[in-house]
PDB file of C-alpha atoms in Angstrom:
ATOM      1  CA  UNK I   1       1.498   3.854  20.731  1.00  0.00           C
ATOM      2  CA  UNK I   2       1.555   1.082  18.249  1.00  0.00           C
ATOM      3  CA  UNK I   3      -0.237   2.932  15.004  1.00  0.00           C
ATOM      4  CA  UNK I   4       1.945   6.053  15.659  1.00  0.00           C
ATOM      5  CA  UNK I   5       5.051   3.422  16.459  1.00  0.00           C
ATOM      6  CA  UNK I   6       4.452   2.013  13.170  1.00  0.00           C
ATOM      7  CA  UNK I   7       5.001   5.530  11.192  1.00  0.00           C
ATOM      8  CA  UNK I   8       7.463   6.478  14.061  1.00  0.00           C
ATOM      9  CA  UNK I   9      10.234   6.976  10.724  1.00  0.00           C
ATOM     10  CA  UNK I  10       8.348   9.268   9.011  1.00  0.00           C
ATOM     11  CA  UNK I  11       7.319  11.246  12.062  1.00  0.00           C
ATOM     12  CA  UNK I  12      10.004  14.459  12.775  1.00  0.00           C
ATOM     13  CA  UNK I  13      11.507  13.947  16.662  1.00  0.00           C
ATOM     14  CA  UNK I  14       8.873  10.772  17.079  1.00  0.00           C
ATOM     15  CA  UNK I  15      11.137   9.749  20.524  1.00  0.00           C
ATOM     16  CA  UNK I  16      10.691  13.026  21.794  1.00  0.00           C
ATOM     17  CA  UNK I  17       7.186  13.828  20.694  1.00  0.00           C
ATOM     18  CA  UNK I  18       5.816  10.159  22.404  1.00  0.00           C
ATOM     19  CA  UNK I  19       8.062  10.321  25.722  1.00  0.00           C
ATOM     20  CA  UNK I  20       5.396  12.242  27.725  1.00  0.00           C
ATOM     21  CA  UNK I  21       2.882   9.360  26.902  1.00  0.00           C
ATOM     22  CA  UNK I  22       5.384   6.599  27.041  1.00  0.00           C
ATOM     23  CA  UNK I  23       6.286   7.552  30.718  1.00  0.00           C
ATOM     24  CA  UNK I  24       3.038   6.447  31.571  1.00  0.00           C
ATOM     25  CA  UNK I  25       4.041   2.863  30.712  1.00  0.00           C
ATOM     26  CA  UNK I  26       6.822   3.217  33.408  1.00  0.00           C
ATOM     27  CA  UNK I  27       6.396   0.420  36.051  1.00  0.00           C
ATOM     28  CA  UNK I  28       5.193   2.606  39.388  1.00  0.00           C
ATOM     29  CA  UNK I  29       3.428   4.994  37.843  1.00  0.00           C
ATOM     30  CA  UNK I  30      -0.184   6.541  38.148  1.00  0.00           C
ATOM     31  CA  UNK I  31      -2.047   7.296  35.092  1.00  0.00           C
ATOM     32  CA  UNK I  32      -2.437  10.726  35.163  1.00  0.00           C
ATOM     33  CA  UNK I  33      -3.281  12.660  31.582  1.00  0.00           C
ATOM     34  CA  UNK I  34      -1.761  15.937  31.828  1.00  0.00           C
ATOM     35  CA  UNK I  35      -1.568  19.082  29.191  1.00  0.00           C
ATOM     36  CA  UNK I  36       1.905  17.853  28.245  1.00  0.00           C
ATOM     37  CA  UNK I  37       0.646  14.092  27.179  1.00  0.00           C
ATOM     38  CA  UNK I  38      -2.516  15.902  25.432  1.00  0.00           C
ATOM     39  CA  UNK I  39      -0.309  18.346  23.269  1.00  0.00           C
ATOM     40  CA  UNK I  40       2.158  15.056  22.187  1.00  0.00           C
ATOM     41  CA  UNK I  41      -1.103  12.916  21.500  1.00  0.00           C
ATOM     42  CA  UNK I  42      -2.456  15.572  19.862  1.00  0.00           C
ATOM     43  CA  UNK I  43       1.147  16.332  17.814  1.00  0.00           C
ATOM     44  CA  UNK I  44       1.434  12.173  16.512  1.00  0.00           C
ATOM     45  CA  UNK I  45      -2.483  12.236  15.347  1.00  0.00           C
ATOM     46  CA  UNK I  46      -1.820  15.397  13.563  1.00  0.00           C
ATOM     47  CA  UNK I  47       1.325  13.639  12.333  1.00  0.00           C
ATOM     48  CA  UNK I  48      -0.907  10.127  11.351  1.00  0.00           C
ATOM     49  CA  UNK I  49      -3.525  12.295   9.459  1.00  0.00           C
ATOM     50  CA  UNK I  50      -1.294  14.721   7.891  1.00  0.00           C
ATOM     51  CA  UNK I  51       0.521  14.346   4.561  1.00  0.00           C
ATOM     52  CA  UNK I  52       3.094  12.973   3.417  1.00  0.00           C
ATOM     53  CA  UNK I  53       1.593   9.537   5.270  1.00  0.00           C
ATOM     54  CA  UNK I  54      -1.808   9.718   3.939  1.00  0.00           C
ATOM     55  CA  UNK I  55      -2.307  10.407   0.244  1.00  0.00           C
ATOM     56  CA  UNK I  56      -4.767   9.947  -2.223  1.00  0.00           C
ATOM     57  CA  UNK I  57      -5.555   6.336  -3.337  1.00  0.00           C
ATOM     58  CA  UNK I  58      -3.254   5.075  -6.598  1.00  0.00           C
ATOM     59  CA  UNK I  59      -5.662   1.947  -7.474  1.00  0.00           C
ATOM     60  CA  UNK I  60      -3.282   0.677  -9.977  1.00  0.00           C
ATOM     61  CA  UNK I  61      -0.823  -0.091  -6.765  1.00  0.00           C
ATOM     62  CA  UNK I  62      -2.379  -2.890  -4.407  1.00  0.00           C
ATOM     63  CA  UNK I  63      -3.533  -2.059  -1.006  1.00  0.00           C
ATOM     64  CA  UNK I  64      -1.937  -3.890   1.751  1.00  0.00           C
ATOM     65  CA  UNK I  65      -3.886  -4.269   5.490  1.00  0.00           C
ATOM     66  CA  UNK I  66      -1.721  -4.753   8.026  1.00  0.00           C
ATOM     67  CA  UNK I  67      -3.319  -5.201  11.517  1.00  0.00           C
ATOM     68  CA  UNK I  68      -2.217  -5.917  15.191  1.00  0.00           C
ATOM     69  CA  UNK I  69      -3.963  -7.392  18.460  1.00  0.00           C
ATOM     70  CA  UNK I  70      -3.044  -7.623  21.889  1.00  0.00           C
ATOM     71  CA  UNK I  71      -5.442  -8.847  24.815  1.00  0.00           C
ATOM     72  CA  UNK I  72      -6.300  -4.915  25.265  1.00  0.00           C
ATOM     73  CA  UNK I  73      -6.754  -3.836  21.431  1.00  0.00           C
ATOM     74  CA  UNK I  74      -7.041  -4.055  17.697  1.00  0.00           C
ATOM     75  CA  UNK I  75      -5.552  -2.068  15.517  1.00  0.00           C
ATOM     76  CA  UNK I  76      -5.441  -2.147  11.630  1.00  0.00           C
ATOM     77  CA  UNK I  77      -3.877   0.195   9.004  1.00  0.00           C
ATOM     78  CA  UNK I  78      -5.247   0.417   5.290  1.00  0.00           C
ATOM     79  CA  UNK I  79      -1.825   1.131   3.439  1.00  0.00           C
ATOM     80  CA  UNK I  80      -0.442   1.265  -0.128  1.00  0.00           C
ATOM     81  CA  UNK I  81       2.985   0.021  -0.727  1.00  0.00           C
ATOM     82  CA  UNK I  82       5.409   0.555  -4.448  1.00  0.00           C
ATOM     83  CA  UNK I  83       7.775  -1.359  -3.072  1.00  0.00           C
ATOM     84  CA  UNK I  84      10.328  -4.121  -4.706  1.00  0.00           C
ATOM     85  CA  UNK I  85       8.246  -7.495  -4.225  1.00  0.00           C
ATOM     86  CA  UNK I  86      10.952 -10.180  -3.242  1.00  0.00           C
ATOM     87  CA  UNK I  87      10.116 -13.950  -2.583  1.00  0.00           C
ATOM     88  CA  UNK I  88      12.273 -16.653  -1.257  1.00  0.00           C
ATOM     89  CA  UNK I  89      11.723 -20.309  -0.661  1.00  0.00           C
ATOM     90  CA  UNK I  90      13.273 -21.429   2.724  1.00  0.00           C
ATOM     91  CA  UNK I  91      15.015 -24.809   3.346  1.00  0.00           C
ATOM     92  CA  UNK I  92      13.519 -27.877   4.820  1.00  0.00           C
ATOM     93  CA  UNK I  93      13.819 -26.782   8.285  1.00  0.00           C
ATOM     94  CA  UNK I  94      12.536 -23.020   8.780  1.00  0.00           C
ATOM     95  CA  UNK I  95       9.321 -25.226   8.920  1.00  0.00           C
ATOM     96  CA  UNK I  96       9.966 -25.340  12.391  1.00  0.00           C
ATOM     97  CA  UNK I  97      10.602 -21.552  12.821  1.00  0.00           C
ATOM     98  CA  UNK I  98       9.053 -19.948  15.750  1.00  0.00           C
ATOM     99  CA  UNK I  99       5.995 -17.082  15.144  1.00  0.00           C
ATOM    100  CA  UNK I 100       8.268 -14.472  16.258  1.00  0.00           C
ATOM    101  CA  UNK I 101      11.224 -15.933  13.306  1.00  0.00           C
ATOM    102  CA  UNK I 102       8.742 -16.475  11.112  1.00  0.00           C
ATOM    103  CA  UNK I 103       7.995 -12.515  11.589  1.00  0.00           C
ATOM    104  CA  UNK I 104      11.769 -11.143  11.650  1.00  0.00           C
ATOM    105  CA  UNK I 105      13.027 -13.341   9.021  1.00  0.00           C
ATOM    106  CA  UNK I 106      11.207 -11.554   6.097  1.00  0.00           C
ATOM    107  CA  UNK I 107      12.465  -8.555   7.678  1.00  0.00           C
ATOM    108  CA  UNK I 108      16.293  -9.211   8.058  1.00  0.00           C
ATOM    109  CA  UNK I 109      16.174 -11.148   4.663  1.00  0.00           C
ATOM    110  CA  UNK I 110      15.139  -7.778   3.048  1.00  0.00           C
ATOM    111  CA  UNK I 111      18.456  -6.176   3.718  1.00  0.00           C
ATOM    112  CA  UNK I 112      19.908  -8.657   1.820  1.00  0.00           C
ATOM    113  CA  UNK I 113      18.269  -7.813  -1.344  1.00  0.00           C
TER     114      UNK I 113
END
């Protein structure tokens, strides 16, 4: 679920829409694929390859890559942001921030701006 968890704000009821699927990550449960989990797979990729998230390429805007990995996967997402660009320099000691900080910070420093 993480490509459609990425978009999950621009997808309609995403909560509802994943839950069959997500149930599956339930500790005790079988894997079993059902009609249910096909129609909500098949409603978030018609979501990921629908418009408004996919448009036509602006190449005056740079593209960004963002990509993910877990001992099971890769995943990586060609994207084009026209967003604010906002840079900080961080004291002496966020040198010593952990990977996950070093992740969040940008994040909750954005809501600052």
């Amino acid at each position: 679920m993480g490509l459609a968890g990425w978009y999950h704000q621009l997808i309609p009821g995403f909560s509802q829409v994943e839950e069959p699927i997500n149930a599956l990550k339930r500790k005790g449960r079988t894997f079993q694929w059902s009609n249910e989990r096909q129609k909500a797979f098949d409603t978030l990729k018609g979501h990921l390859t629908s418009p408004p998230i996919l448009g036509h390429p602006d190449f005056n805007y740079p593209f960004v890559v963002c990509t993910d990995a877990s001992d099971v996967g890769l995943g990586t997402v060609l994207t084009q942001k026209r967003v604010l660009l906002a840079r900080k320099s961080l004291p002496m000691p966020a040198v010593l921030l952990t990977s996950l900080s070093e992740i969040a910070l940008p994040q909750i420093e954005s809501v600052w701006l």
